PDB file of C-alpha atoms in Angstrom:
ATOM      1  CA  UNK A   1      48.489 -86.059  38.035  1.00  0.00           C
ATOM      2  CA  UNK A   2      47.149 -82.368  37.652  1.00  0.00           C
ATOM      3  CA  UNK A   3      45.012 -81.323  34.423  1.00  0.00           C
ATOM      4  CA  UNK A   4      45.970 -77.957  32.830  1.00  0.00           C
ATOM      5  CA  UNK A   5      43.259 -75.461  33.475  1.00  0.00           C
ATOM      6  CA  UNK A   6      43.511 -72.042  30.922  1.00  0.00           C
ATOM      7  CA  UNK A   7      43.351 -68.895  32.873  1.00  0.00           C
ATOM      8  CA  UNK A   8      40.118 -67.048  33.411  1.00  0.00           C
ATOM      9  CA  UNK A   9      39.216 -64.568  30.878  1.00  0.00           C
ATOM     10  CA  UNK A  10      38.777 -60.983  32.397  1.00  0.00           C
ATOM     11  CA  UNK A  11      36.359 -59.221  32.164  1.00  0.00           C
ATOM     12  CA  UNK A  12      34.050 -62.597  31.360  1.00  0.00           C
ATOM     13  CA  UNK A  13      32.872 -62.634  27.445  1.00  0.00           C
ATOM     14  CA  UNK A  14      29.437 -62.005  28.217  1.00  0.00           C
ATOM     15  CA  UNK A  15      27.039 -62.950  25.175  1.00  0.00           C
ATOM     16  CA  UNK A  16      24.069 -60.519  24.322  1.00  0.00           C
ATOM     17  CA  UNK A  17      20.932 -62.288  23.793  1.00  0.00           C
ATOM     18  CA  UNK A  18      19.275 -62.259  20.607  1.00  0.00           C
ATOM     19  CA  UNK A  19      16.920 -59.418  21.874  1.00  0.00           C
ATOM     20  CA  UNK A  20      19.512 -56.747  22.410  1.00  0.00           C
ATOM     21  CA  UNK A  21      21.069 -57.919  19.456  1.00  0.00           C
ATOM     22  CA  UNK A  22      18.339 -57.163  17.380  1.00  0.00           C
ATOM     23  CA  UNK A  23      17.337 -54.036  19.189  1.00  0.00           C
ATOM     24  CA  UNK A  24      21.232 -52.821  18.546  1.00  0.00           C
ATOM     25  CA  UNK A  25      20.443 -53.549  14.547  1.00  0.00           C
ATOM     26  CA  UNK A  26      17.262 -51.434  14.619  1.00  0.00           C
ATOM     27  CA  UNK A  27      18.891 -48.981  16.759  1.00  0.00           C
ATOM     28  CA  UNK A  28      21.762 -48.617  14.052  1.00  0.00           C
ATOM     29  CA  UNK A  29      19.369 -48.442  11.213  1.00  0.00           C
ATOM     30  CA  UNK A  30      17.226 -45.819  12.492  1.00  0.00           C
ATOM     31  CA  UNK A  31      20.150 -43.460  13.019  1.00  0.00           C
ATOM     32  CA  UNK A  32      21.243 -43.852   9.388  1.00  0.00           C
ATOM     33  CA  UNK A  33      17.797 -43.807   7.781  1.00  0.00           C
ATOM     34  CA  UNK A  34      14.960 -42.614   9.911  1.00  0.00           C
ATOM     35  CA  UNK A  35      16.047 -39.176  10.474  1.00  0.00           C
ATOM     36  CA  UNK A  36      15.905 -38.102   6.342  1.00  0.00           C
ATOM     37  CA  UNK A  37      12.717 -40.180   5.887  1.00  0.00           C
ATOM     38  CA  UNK A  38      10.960 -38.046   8.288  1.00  0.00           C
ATOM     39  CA  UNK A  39      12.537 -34.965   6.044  1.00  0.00           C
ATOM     40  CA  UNK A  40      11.715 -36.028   3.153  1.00  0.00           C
ATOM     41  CA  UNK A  41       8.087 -36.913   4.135  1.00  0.00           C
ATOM     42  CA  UNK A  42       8.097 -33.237   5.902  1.00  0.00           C
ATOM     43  CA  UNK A  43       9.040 -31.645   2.556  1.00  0.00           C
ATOM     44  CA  UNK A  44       6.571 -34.036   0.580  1.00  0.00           C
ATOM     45  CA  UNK A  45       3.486 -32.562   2.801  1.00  0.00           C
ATOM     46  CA  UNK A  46       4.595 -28.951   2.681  1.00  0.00           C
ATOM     47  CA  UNK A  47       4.789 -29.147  -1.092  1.00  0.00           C
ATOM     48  CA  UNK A  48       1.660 -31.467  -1.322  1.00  0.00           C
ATOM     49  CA  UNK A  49      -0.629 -28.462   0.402  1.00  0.00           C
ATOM     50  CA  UNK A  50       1.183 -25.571  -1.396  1.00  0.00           C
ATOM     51  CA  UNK A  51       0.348 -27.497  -4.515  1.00  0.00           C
ATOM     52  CA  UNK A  52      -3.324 -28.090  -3.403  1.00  0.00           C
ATOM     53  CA  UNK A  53      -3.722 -24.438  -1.791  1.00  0.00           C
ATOM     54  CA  UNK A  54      -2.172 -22.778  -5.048  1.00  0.00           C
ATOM     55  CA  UNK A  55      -5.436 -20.895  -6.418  1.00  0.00           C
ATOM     56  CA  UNK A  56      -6.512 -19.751  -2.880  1.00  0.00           C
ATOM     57  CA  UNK A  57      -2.754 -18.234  -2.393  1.00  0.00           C
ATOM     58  CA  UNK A  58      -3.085 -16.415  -6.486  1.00  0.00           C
ATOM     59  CA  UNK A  59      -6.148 -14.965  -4.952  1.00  0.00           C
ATOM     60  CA  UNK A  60      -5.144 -13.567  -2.132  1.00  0.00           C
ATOM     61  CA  UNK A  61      -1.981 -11.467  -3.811  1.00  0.00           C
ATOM     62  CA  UNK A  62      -3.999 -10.352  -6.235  1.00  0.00           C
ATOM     63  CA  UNK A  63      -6.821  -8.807  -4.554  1.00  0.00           C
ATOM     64  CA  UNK A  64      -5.821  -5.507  -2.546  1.00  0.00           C
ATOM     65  CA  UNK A  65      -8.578  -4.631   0.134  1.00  0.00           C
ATOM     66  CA  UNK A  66      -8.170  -1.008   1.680  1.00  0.00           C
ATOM     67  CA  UNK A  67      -7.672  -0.271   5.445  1.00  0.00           C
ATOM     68  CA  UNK A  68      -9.489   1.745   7.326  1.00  0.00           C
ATOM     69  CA  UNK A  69      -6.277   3.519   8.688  1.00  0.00           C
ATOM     70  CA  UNK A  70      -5.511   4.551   5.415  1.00  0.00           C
ATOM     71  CA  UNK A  71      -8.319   7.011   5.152  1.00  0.00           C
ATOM     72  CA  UNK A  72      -9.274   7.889   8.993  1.00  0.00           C
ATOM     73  CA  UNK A  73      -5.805   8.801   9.647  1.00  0.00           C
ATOM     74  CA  UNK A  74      -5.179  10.582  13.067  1.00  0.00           C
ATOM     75  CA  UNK A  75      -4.862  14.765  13.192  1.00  0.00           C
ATOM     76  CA  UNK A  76      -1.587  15.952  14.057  1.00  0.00           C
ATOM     77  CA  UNK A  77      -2.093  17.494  17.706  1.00  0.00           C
ATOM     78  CA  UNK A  78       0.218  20.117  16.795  1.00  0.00           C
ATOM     79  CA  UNK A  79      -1.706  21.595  13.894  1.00  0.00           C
ATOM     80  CA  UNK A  80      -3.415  24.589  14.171  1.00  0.00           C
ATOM     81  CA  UNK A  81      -6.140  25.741  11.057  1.00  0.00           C
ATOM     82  CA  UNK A  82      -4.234  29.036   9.548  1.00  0.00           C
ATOM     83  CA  UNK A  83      -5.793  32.530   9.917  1.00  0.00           C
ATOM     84  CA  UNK A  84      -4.905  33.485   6.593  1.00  0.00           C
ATOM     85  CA  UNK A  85      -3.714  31.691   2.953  1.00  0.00           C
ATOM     86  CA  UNK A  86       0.046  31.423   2.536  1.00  0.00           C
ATOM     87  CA  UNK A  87       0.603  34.445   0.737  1.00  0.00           C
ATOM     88  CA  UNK A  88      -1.740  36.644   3.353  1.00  0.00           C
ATOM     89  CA  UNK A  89      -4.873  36.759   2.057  1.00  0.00           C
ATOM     90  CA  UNK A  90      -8.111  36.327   4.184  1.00  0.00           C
ATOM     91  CA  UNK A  91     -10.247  32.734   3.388  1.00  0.00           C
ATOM     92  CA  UNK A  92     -13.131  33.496   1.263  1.00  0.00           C
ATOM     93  CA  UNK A  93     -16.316  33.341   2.835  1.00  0.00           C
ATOM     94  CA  UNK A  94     -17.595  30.579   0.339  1.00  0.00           C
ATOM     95  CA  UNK A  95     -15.824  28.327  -1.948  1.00  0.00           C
ATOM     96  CA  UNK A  96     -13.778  30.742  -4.297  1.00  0.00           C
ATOM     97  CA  UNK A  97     -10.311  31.622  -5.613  1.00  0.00           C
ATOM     98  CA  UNK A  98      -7.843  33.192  -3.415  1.00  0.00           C
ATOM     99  CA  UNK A  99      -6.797  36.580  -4.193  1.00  0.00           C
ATOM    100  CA  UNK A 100      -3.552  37.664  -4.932  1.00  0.00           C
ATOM    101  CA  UNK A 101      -2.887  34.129  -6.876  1.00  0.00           C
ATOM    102  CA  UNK A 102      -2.590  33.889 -10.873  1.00  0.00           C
ATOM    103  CA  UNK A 103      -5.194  32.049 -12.925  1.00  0.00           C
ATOM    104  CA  UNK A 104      -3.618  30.767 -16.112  1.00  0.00           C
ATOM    105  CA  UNK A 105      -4.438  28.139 -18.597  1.00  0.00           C
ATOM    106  CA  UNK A 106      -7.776  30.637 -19.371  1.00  0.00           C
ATOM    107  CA  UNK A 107      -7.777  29.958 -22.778  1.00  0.00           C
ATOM    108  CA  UNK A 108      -9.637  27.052 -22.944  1.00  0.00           C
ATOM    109  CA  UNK A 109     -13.366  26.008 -22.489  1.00  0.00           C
ATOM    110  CA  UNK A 110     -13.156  22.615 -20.588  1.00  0.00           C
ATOM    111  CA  UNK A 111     -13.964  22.570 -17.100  1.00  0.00           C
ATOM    112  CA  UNK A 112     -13.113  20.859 -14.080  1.00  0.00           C
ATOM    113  CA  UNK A 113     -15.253  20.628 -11.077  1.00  0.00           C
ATOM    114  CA  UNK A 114     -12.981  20.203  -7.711  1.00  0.00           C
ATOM    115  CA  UNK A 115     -15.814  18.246  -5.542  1.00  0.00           C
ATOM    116  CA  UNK A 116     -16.048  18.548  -1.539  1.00  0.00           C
ATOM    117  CA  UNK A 117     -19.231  17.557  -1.343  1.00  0.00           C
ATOM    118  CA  UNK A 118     -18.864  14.752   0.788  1.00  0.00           C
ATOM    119  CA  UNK A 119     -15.901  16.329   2.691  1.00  0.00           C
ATOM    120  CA  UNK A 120     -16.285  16.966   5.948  1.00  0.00           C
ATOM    121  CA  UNK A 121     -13.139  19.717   5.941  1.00  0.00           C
ATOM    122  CA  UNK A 122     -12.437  22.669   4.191  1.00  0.00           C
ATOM    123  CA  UNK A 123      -9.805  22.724   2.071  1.00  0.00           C
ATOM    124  CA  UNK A 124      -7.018  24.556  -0.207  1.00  0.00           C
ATOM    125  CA  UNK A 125      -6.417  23.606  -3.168  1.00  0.00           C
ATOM    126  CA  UNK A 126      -4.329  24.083  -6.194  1.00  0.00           C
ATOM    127  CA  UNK A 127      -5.158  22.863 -10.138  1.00  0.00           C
ATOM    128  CA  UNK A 128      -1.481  21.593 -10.977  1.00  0.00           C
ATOM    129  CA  UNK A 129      -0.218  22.129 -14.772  1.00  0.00           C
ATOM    130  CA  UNK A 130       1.940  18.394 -15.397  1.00  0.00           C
ATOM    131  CA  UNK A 131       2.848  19.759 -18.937  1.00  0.00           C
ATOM    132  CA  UNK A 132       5.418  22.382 -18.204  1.00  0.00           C
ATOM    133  CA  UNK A 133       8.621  22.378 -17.292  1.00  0.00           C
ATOM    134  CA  UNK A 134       7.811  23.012 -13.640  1.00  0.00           C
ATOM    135  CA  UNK A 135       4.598  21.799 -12.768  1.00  0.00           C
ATOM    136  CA  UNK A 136       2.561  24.775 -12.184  1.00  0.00           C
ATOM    137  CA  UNK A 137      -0.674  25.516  -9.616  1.00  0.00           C
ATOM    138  CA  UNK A 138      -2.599  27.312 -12.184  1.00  0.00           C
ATOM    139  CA  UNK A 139      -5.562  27.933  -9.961  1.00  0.00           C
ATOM    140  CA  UNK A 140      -5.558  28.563  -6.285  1.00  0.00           C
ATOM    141  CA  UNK A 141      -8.846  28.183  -4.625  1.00  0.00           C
ATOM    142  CA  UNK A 142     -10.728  27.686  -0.849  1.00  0.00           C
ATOM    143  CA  UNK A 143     -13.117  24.549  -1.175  1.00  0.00           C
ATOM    144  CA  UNK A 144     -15.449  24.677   1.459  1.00  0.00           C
ATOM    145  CA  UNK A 145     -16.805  21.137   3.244  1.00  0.00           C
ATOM    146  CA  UNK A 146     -19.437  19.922   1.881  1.00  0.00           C
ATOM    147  CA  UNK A 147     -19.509  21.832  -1.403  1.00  0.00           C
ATOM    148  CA  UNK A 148     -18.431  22.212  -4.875  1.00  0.00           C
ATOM    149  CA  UNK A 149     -16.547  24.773  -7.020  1.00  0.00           C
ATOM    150  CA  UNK A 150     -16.243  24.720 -10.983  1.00  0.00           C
ATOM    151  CA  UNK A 151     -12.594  25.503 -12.581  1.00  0.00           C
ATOM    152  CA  UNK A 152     -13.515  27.132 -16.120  1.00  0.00           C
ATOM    153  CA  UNK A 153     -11.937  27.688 -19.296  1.00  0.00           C
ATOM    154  CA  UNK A 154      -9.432  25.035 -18.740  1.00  0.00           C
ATOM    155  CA  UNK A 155      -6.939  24.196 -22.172  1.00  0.00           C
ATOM    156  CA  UNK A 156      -6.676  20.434 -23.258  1.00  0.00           C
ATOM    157  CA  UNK A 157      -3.688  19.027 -20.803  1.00  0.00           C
ATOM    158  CA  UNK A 158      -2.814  17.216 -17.701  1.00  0.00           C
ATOM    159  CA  UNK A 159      -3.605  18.042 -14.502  1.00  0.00           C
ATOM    160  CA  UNK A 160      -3.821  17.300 -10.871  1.00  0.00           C
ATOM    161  CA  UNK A 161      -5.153  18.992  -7.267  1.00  0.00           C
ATOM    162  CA  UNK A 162      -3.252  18.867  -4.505  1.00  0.00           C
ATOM    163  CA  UNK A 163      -5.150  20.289  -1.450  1.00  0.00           C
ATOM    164  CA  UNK A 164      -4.703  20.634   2.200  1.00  0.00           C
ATOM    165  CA  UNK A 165      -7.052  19.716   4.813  1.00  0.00           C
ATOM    166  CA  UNK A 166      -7.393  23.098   6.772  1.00  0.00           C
ATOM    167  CA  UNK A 167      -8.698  20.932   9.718  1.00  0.00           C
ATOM    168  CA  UNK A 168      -5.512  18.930  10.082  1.00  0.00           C
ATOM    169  CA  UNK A 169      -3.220  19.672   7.404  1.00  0.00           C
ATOM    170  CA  UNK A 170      -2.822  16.746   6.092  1.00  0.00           C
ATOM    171  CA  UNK A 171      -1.393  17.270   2.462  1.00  0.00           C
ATOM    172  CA  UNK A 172      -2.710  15.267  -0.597  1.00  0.00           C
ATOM    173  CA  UNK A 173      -2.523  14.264  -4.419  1.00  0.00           C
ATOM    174  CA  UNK A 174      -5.371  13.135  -6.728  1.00  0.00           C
ATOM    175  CA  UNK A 175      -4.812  10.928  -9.941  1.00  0.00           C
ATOM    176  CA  UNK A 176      -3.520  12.680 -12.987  1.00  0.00           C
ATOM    177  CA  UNK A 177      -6.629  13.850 -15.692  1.00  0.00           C
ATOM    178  CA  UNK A 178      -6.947  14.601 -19.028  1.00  0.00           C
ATOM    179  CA  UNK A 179      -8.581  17.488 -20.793  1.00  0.00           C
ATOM    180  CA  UNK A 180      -9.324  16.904 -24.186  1.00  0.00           C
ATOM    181  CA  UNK A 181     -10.355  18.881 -27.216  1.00  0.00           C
ATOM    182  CA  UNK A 182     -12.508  16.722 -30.239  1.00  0.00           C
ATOM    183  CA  UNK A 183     -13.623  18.876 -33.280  1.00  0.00           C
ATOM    184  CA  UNK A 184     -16.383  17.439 -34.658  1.00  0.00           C
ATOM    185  CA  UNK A 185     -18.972  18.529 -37.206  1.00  0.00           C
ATOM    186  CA  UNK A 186     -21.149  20.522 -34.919  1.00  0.00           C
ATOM    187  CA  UNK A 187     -17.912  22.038 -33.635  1.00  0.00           C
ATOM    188  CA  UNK A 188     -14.919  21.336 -31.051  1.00  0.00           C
ATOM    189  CA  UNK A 189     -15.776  19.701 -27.943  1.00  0.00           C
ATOM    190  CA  UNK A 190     -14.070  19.882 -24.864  1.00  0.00           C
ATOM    191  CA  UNK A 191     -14.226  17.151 -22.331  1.00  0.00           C
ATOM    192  CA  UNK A 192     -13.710  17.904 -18.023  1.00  0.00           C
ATOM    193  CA  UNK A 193     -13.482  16.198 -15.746  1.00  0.00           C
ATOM    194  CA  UNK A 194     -15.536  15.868 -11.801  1.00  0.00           C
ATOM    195  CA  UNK A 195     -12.416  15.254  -9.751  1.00  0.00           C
ATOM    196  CA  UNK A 196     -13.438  14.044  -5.950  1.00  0.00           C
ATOM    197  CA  UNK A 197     -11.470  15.887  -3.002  1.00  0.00           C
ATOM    198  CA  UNK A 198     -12.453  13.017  -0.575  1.00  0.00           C
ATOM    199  CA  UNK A 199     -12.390   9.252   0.119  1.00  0.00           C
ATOM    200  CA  UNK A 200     -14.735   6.272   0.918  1.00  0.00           C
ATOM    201  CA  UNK A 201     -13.427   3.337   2.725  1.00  0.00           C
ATOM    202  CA  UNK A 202     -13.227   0.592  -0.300  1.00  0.00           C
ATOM    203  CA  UNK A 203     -13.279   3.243  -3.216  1.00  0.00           C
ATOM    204  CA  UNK A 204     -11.677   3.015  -6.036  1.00  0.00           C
ATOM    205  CA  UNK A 205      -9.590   6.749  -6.225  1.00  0.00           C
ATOM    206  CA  UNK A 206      -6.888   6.502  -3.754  1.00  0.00           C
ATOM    207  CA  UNK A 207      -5.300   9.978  -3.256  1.00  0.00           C
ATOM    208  CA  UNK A 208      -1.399   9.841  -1.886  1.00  0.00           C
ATOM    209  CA  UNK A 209       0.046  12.253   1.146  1.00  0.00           C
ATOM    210  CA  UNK A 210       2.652  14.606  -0.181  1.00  0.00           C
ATOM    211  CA  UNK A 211       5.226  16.913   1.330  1.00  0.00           C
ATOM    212  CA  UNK A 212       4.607  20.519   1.990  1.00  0.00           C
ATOM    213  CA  UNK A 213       7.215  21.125  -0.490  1.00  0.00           C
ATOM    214  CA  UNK A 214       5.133  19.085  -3.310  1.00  0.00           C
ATOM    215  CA  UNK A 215       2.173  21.196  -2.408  1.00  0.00           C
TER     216      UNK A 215
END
């Protein structure tokens, strides 16, 4: 008499042992949980040294350090030094005013010394009027390197100088100034100003390039 045999299973059940098993579990877990750990931990540090690095970042955006490049600026190898001033008259042989151009603002008795002394270019420069309408060049001088000139009988205002470097023709603008006028009891006092015409690496009057049409 013949026992009943059950057919074969196909494929065989093959049972894991408990190693894979348990590697399958970590495997599983890992996907789910390791990958925003490691993000979160990421973001933790990143925060954690911005936090600790705070001062050292307030520092540095606070404190503005000049370049060299913005003072030794390269010459324009098309510029040529001008013959003449722009309305035709010859260069004065020393620092002076350039004929043929008004002087205004005479009534006063401030004055306002346009300095070159450590320059190492002549220049031309104008003393600009900010009150009116249309700012106005109310003097128009030649500034010679190295040198000085005095602008008298200047009238309480603002002002400016806006000069060209004859040497390269590069254009520029000083800060704005104040002449005053104080009476007082020994009588009215007028107060001028020394305005520099050129730059020190690290100083603290920084002059900005204009146009030839804000010149």
């Amino acid at each position: 008499m013949s026992r009943y045999k059950p057919p074969l299973q196909w494929p065989p059940i093959r049972r894991r042992s408990a190693t894979l098993r348990t590697f399958d579990v970590i495997r599983r877990f890992s996907r789910r949980w390791v990958r925003p750990v490691v993000i979160i931990l990421c973001l933790t540090g990143v925060g954690r040294f911005l936090f600790l690095h705070r001062e050292e970042f307030k520092a540095t955006s606070a404190v503005y350090t000049p370049q060299i490049s913005e003072i030794l600026l390269p010459i324009n190898p098309l510029w040529s030094r001008p013959k003449f001033a722009p309305n035709g008259s010859e260069w004065p042989k020393e620092s002076n005013y350039i004929a043929g151009y008004p002087r205004l603002n005479v009534f006063g008795e401030a004055t306002i010394v346009a300095d070159n002394s450590g320059g190492k270019n002549d220049l031309f420069g104008k003393l600009i009027d900010l009150d009116q309408k249309t700012v106005t060049a109310v003097r128009v001088f030649y500034l010679k390197a190295k040198s000085t000139m005095e602008l008298q009988s200047i009238k309480p205002g603002h002002y400016d100088i806006r000069y060209m470097n004859l040497d390269t023709g590069r254009i520029r603008q000083t800060n704005q100034v104040e002449v005053t006028l104080k009476s007082t009891s020994a009588g009215d006092e007028y107060m001028g100003w020394t305005i520099g015409l050129y730059e020190v690496v690290y100083g603290n009057n920084y002059h900005r390039d204009i146009s030839e049409r804000e010149f």
